PDB file of C-alpha atoms in Angstrom:
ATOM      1  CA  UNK J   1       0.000   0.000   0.000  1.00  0.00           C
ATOM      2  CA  UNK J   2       1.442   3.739  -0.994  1.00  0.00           C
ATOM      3  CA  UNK J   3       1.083   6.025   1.974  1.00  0.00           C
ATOM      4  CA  UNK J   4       1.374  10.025   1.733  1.00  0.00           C
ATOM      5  CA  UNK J   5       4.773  10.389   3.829  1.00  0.00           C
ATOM      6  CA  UNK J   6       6.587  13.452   4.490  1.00  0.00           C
ATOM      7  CA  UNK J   7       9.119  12.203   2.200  1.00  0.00           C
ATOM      8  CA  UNK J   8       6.117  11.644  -1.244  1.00  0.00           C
ATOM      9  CA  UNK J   9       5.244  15.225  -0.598  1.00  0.00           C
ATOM     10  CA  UNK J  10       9.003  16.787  -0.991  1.00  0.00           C
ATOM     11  CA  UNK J  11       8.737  14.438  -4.270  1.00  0.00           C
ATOM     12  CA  UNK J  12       6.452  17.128  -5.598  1.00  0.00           C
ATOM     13  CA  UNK J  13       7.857  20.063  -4.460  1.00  0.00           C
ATOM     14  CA  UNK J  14       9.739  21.015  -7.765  1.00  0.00           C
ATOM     15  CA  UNK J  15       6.292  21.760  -8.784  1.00  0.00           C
ATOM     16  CA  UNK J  16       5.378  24.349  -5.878  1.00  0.00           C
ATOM     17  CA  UNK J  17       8.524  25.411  -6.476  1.00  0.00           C
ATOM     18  CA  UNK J  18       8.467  26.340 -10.337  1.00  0.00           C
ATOM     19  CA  UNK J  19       5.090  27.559  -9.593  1.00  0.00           C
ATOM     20  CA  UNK J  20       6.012  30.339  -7.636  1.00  0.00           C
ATOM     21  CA  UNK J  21       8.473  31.308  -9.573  1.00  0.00           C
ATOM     22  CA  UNK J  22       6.100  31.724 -12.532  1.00  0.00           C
ATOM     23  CA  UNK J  23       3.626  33.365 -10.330  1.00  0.00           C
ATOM     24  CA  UNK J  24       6.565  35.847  -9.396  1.00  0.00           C
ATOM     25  CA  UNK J  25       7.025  36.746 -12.960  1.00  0.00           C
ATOM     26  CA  UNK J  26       3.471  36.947 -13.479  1.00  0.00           C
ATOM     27  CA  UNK J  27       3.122  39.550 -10.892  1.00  0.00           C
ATOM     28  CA  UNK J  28       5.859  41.476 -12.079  1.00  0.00           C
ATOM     29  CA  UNK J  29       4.843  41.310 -15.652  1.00  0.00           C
ATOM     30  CA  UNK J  30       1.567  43.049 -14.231  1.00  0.00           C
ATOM     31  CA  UNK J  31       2.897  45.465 -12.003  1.00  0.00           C
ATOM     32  CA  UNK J  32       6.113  47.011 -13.221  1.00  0.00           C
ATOM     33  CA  UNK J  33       4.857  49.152 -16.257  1.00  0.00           C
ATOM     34  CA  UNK J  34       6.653  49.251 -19.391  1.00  0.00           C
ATOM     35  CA  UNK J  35       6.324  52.105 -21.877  1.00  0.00           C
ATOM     36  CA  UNK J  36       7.157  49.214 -24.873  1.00  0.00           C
ATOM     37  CA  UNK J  37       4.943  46.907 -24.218  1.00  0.00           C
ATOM     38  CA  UNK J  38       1.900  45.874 -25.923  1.00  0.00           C
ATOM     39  CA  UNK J  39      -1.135  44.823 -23.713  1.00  0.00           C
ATOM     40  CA  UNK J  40      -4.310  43.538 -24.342  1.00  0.00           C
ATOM     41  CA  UNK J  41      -7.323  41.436 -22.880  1.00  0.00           C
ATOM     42  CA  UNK J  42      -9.297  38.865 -24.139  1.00  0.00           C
ATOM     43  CA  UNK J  43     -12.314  36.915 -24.193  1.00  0.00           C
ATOM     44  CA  UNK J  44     -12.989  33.603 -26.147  1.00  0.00           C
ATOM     45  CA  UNK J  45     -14.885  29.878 -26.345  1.00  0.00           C
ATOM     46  CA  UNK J  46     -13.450  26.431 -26.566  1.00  0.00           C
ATOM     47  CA  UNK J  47     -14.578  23.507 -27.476  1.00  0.00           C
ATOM     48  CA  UNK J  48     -13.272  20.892 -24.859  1.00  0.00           C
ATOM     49  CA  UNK J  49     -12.930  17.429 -25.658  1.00  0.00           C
ATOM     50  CA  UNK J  50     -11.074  14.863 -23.053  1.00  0.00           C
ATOM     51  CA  UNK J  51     -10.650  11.229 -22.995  1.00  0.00           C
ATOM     52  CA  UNK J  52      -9.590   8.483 -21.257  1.00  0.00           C
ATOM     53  CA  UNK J  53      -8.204   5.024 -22.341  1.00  0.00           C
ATOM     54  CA  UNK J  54      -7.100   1.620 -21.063  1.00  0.00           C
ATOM     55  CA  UNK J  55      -7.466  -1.919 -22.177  1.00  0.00           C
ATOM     56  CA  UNK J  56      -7.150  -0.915 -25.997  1.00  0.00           C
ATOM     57  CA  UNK J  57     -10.847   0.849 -25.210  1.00  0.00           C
ATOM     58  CA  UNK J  58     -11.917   4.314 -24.256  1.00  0.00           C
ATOM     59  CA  UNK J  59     -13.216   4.710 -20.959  1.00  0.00           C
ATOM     60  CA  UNK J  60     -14.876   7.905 -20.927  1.00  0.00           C
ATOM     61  CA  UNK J  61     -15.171  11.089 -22.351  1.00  0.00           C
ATOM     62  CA  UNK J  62     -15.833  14.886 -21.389  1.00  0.00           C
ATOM     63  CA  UNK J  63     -16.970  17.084 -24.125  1.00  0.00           C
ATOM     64  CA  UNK J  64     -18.518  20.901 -23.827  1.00  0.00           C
ATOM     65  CA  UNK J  65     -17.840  24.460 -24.021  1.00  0.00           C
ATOM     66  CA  UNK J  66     -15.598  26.217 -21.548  1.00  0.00           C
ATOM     67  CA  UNK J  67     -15.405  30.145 -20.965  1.00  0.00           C
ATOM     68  CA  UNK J  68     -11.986  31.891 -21.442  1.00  0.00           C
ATOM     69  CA  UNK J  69     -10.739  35.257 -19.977  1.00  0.00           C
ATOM     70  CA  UNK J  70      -7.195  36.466 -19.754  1.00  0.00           C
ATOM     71  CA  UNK J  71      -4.721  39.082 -20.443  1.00  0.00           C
ATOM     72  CA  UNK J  72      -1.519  39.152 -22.626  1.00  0.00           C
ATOM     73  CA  UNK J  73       1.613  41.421 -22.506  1.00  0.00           C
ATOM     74  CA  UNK J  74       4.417  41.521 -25.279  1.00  0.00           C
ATOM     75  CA  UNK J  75       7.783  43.537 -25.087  1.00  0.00           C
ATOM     76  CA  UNK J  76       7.459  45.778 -28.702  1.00  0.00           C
ATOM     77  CA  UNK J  77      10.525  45.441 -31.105  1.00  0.00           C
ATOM     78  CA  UNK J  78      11.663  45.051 -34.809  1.00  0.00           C
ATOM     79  CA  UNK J  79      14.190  42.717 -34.720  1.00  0.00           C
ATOM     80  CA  UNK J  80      15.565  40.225 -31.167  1.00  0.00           C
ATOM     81  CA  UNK J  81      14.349  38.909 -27.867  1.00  0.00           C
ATOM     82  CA  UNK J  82      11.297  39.994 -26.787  1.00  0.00           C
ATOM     83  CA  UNK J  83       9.702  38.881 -23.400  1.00  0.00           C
ATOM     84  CA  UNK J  84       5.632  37.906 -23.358  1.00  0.00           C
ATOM     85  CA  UNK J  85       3.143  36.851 -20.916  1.00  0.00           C
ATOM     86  CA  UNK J  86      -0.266  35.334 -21.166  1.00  0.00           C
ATOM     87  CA  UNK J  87      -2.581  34.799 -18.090  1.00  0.00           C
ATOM     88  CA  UNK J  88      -5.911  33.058 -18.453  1.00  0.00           C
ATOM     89  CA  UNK J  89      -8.859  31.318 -16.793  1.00  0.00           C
ATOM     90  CA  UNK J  90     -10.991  29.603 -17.719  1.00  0.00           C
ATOM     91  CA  UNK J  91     -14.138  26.998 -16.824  1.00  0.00           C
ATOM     92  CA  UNK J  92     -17.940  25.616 -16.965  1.00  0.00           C
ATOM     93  CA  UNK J  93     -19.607  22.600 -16.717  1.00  0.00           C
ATOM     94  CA  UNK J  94     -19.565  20.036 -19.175  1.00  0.00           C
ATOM     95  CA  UNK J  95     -20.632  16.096 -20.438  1.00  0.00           C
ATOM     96  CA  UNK J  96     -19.469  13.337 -18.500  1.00  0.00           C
ATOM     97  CA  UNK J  97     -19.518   9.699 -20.619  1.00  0.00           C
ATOM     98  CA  UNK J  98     -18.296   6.959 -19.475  1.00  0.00           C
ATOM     99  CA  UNK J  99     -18.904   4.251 -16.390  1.00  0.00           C
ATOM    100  CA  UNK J 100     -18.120   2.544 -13.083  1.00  0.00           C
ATOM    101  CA  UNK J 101     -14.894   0.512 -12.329  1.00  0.00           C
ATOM    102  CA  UNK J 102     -17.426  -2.500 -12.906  1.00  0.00           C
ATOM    103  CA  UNK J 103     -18.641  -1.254 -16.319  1.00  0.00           C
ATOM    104  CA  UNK J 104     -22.384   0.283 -16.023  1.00  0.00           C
ATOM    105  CA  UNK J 105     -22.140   3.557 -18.299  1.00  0.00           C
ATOM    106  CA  UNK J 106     -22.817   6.543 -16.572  1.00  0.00           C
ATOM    107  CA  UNK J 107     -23.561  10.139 -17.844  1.00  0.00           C
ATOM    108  CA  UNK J 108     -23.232  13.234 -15.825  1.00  0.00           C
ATOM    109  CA  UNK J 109     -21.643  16.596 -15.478  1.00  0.00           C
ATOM    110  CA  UNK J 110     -18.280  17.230 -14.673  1.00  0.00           C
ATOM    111  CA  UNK J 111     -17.555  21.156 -13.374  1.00  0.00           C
ATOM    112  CA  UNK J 112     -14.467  22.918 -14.646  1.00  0.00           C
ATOM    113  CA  UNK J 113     -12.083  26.224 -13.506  1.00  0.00           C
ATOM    114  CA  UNK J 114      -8.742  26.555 -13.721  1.00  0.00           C
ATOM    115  CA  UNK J 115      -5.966  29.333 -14.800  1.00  0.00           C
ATOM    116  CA  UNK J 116      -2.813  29.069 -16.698  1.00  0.00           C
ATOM    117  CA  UNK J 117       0.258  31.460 -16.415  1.00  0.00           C
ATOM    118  CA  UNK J 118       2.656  31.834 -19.584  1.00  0.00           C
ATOM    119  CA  UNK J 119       5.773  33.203 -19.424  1.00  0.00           C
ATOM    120  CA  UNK J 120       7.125  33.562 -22.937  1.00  0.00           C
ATOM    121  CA  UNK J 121      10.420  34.697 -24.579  1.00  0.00           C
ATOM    122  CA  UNK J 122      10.821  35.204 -28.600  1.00  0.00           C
ATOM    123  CA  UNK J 123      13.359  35.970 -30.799  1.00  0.00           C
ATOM    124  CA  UNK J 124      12.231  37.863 -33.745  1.00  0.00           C
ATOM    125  CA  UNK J 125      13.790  38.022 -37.062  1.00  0.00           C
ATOM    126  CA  UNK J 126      13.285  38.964 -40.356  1.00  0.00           C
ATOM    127  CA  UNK J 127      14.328  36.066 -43.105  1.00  0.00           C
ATOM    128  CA  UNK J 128      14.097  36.899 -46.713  1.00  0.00           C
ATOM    129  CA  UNK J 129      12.107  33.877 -47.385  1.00  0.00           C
ATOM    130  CA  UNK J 130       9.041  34.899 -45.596  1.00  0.00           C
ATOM    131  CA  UNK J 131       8.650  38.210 -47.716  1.00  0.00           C
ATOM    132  CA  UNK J 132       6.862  40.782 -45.766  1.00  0.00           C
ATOM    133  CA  UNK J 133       6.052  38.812 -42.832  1.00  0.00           C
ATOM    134  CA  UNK J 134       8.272  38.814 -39.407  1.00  0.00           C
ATOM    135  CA  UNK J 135       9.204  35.197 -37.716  1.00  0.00           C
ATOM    136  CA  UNK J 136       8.978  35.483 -34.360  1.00  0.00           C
ATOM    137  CA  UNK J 137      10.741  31.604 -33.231  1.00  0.00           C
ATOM    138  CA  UNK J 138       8.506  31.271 -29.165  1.00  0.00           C
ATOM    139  CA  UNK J 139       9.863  29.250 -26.495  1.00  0.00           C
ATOM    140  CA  UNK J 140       6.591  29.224 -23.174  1.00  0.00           C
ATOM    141  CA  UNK J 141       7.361  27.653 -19.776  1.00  0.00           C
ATOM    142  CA  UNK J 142       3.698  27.740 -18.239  1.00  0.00           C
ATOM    143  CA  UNK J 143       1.989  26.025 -15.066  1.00  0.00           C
ATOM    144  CA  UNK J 144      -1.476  25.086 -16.030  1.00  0.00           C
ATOM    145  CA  UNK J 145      -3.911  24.273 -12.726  1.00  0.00           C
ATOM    146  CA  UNK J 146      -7.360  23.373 -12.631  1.00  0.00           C
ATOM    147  CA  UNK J 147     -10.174  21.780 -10.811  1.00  0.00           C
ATOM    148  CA  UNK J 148     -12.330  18.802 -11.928  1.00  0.00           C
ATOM    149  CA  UNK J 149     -15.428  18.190 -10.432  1.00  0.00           C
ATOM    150  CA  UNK J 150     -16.974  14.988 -11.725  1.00  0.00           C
ATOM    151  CA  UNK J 151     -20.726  14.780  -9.902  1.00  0.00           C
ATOM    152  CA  UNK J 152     -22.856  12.261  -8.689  1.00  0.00           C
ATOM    153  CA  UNK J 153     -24.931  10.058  -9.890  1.00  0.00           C
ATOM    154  CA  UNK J 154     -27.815   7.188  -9.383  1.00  0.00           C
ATOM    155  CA  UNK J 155     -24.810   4.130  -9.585  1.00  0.00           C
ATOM    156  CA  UNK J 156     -21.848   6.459  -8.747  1.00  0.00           C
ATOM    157  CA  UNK J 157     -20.361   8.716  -6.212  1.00  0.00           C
ATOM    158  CA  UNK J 158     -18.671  12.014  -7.628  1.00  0.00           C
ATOM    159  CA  UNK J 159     -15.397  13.259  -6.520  1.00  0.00           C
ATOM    160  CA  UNK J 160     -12.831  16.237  -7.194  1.00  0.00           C
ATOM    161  CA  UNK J 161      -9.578  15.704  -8.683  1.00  0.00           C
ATOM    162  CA  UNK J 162      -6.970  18.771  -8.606  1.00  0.00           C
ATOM    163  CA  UNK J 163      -4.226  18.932 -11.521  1.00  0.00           C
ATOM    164  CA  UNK J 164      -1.263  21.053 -11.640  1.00  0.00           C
ATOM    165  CA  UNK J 165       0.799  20.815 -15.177  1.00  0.00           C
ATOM    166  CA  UNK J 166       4.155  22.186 -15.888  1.00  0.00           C
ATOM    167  CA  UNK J 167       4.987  22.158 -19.515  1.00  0.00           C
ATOM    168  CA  UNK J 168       7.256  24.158 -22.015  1.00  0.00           C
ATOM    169  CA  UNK J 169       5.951  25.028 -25.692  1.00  0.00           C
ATOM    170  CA  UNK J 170       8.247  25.520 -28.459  1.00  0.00           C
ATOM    171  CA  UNK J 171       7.240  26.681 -31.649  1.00  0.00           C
ATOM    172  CA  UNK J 172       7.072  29.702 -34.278  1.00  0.00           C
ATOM    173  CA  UNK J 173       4.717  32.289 -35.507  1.00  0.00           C
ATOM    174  CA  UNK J 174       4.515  34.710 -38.573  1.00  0.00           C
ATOM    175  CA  UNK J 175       3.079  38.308 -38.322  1.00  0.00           C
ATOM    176  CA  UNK J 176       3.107  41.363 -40.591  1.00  0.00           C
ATOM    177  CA  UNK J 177       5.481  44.460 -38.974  1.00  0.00           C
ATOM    178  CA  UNK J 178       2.580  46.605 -39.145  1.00  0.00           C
ATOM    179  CA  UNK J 179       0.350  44.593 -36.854  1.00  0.00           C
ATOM    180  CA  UNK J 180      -2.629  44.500 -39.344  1.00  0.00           C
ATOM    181  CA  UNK J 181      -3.766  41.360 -40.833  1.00  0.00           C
ATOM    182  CA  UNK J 182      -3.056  37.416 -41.041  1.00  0.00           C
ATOM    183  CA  UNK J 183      -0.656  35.822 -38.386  1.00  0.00           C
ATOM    184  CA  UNK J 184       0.013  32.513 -37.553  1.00  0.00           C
ATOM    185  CA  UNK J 185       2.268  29.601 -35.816  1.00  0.00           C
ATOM    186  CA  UNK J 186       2.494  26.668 -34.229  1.00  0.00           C
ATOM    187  CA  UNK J 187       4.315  24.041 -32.417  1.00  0.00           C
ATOM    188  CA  UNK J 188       4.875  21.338 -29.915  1.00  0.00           C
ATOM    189  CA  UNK J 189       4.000  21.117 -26.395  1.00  0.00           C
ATOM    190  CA  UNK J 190       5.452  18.916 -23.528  1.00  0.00           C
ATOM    191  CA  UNK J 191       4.249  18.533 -20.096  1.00  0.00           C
ATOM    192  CA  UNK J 192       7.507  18.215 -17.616  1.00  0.00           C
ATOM    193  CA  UNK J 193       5.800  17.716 -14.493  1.00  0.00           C
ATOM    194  CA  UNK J 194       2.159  16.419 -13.765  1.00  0.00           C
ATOM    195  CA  UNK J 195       0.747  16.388 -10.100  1.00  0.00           C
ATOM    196  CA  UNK J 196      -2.686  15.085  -9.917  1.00  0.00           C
ATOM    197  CA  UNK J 197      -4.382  15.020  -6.298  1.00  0.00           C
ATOM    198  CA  UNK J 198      -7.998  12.635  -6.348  1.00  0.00           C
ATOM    199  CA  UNK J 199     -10.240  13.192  -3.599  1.00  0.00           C
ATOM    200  CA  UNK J 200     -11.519  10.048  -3.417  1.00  0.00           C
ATOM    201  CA  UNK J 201     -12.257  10.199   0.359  1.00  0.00           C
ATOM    202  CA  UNK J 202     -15.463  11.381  -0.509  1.00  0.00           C
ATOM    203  CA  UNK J 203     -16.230   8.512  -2.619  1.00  0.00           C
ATOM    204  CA  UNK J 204     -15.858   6.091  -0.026  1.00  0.00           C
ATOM    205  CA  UNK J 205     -11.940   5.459   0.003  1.00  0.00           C
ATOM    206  CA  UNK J 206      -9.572   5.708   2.793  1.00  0.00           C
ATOM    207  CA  UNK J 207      -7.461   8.268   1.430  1.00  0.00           C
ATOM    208  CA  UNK J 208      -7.077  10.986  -1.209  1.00  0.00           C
ATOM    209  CA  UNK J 209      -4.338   9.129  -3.506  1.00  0.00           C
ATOM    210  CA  UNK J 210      -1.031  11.364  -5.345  1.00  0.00           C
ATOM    211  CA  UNK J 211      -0.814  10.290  -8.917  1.00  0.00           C
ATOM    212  CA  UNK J 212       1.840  11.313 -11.687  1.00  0.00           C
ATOM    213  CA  UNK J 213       0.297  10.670 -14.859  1.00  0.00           C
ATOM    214  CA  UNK J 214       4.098  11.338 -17.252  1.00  0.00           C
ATOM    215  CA  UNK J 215       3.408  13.543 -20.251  1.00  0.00           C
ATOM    216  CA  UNK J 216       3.443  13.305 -23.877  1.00  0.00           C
ATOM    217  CA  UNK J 217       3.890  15.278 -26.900  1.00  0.00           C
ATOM    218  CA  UNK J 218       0.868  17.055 -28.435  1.00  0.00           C
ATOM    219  CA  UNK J 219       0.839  20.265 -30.711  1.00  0.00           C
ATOM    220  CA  UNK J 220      -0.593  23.470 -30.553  1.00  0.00           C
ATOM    221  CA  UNK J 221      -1.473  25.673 -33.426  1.00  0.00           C
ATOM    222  CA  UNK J 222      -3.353  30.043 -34.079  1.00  0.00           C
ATOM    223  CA  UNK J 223      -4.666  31.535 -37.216  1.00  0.00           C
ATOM    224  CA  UNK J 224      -5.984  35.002 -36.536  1.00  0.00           C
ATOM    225  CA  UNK J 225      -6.433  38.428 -37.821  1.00  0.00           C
ATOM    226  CA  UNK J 226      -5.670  42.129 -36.167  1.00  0.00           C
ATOM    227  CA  UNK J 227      -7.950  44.396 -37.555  1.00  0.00           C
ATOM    228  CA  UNK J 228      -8.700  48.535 -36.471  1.00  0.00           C
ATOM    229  CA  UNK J 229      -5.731  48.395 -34.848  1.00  0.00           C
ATOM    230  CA  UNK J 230      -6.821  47.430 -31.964  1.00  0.00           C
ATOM    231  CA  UNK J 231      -8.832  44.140 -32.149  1.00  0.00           C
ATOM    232  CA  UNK J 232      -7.679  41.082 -33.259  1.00  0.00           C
ATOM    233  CA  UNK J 233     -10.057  37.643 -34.057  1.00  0.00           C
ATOM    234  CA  UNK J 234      -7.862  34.200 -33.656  1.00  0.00           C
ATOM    235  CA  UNK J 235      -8.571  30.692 -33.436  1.00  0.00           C
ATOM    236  CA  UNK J 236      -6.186  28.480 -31.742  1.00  0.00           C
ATOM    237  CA  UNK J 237      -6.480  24.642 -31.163  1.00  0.00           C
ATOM    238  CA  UNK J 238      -4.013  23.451 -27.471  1.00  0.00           C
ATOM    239  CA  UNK J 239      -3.765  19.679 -26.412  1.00  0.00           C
ATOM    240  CA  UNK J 240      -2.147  17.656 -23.648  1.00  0.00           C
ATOM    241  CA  UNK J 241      -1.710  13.913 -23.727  1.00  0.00           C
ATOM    242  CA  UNK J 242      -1.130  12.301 -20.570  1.00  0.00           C
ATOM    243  CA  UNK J 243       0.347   8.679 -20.262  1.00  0.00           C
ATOM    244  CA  UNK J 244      -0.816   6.252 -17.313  1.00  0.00           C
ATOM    245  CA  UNK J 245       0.275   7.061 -14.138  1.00  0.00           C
ATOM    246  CA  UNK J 246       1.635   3.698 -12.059  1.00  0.00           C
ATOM    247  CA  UNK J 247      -0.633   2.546  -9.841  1.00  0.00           C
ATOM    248  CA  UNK J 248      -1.574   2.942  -6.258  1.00  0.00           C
ATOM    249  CA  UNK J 249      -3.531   1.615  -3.695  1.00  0.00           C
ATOM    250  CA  UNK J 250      -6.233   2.592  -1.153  1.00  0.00           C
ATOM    251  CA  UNK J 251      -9.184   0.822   0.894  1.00  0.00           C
ATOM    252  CA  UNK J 252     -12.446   0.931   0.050  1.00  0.00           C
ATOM    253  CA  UNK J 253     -14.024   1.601   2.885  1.00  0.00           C
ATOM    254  CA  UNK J 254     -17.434   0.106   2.069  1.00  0.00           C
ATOM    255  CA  UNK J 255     -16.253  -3.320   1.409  1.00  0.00           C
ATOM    256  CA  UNK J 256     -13.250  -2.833   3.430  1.00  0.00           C
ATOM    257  CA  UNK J 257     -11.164  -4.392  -0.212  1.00  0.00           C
ATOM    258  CA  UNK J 258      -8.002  -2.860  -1.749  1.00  0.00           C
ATOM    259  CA  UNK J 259      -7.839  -1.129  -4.861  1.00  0.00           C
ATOM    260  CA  UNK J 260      -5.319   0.037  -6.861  1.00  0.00           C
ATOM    261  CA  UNK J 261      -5.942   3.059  -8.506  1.00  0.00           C
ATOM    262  CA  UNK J 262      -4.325   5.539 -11.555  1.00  0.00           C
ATOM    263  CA  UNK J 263      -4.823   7.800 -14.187  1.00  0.00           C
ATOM    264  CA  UNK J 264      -5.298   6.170 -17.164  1.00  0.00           C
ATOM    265  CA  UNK J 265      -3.987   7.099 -20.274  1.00  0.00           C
ATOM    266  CA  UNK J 266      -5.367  10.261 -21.446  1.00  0.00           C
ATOM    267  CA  UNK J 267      -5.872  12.939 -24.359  1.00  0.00           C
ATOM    268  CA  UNK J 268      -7.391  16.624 -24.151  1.00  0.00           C
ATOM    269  CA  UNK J 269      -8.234  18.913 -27.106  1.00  0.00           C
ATOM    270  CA  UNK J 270      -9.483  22.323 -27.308  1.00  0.00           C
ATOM    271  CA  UNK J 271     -10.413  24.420 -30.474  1.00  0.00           C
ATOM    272  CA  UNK J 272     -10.979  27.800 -29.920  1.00  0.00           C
ATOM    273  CA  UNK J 273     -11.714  31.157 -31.218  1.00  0.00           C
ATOM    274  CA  UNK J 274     -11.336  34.299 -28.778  1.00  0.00           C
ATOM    275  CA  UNK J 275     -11.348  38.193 -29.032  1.00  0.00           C
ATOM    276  CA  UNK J 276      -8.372  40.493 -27.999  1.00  0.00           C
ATOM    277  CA  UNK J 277      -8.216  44.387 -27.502  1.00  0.00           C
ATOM    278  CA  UNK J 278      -5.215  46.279 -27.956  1.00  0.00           C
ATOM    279  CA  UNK J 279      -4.417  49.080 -25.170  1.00  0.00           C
TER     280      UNK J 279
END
C-alpha cells in the first residue's frame, strides 16, 4: 500500500517550487509598467474534448464548451528577444460519458475552472524567405492548474480531482510588422511535471491518492487576424496527452477491499476562437 509520507510530498515540491516562480514573474509582468509593451485582454470559447483510455478501449469522455478570460503582454521590437506573458482562466460545466470501475455507463456533469500562467520569450527576425512577414521563433514555460469536479450520480459517487501541469511550448509564428492582418504559428507542447491530487475520500476510500500521470507530446497551433488596430479575431487549437500514471492503492471503505488506482492514459483537445483588444 502507498502512503502520503513526508518524504512523497518533498517528491512534488519542484512543482510548488516552479510555480512560484512563474507566479513571481506573473506579478511582475503586471505590475512594473513598461512604456514598450503591448497589452491587451481577451475573451474567447473552446470547445473541450477529453478522454480516457485503457485496455485498448476508451473509458470515458468529457466534451462541452468552456469560458476563457485572460490578459496578454508583449515587449514591442523590430528585430531580437522579446519577453511575453499570457494569463488566463478559464471553466464551466460540461458532459461526462463513461462508467463505473465494474462497467455500467454513466452520464453526468463534470464542473471545470482553472488558470494558466505563460511566461514567454521570442526571438524575432526577419528572413528573406518569408517576404513581408516577421518570424517570431517562441519558447513558453507555463503552469497550467485546474479543478475537476466529476458529480454524482444514481450508480456512482462524484469526486474532485486537482491537476497542476508544468509544460514548455516551443514553436514559431509569422506576423506582418505593421500589426494589421493574417498571423500565424504553431508548435509542440510537452508537459515536464504532472501532479494530480484525487479526492476520493469522498467517494468512499480511505485516502485521497497522489498520482503522476508522465506527459506526452501534443501540438498546438493560431490563425488570426488584427484588424482597427486594436482588435484582433484568432482561433487556436491546445492539447495535452497524458500517459498512465503507475498505480496505487487505497481501501475501500465500504467493502473494506483494496484497490489500486491511476490515471489512465489520457488525451485533451481544445479548439478555440477568442477576441483580444489592444491598449
Amino acid at each position: 500500500m502507498v502512503v502520503d509520507t513526508g518524504r512523497n510530498r518533498n517528491k512534488h515540491s519542484g512543482v510548488f517550487v516552479i510555480s512560484s516562480i512563474l507566479i513571481a514573474v506573473a506579478a511582475l509582468s503586471v505590475f512594473v509598467p513598461s512604456a514598450f509593451a503591448e497589452k491587451s485582454v481577451y475573451a474567447g470559447m473552446e470547445f473541450f474534448d477529453w478522454r480516457e483510455y485503457g485496455g485498448g478501449s476508451q473509458l470515458l469522455e468529457e466534451t462541452g464548451q468552456r469560458y476563457v478570460i485572460g490578459y496578454e503582454r508583449l515587449t514591442e521590437g523590430n528585430l531580437g528577444l522579446l519577453l511575453g506573458y499570457d494569463a488566463r482562466i478559464y471553466g464551466n460545466a460540461v458532459d461526462y460519458d463513461g462508467q463505473t470501475q465494474s462497467g455500467v455507463p454513466i452520464t453526468s456533469k463534470t464542473d471545470y475552472f482553472g488558470w494558466i500562467i505563460e511566461p514567454s520569450a521570442h526571438f524575432r527576425t526577419q528572413p528573406k524567405w518569408t517576404g513581408v512577414y516577421r518570424l517570431d521563433y517562441i519558447f513558453n514555460l507555463g503552469i497550467d492548474h485546474w479543478t475537476r469536479d466529476l458529480k454524482s450520480t444514481a450508480t456512482a459517487k462524484g469526486y474532485k480531482e486537482i491537476y497542476t501541469v508544468i509544460y514548455f511550448r516551443i514553436g514559431a509564428e509569422a506576423a506582418l510588422p505593421s500589426k494589421k492582418g493574417f498571423h500565424g504559428g504553431g508548435g509542440i507542447k510537452l508537459p515536464i511535471d504532472v501532479y494530480e491530487k484525487a479526492f476520493l475520500s469522498s467517494a468512499g476510500f480511505s485516502r485521497d491518492p497522489i498520482l503522476k500521470p508522465a506527459g506526452g507530446l501534443s501540438f498546438y497551433g493560431t490563425l488570426g487576424y488584427r484588424f482597427m488596430g486594436r482588435f484582433n479575431l484568432s482561433a487556436y487549437y491546445e492539447s495535452y496527452r497524458f500517459n498512465a500514471s503507475p498505480s496505487v492503492t487505497a481501501i475501500y471503505l465500504p467493502d473494506a477491499t483494496m484497490r489500486f488506482i491511476k490515471q489512465p492514459e489520457s488525451i485533451q483537445q481544445n479548439y478555440g476562437i477568442k477576441l483580444s483588444f489592444y491598449f
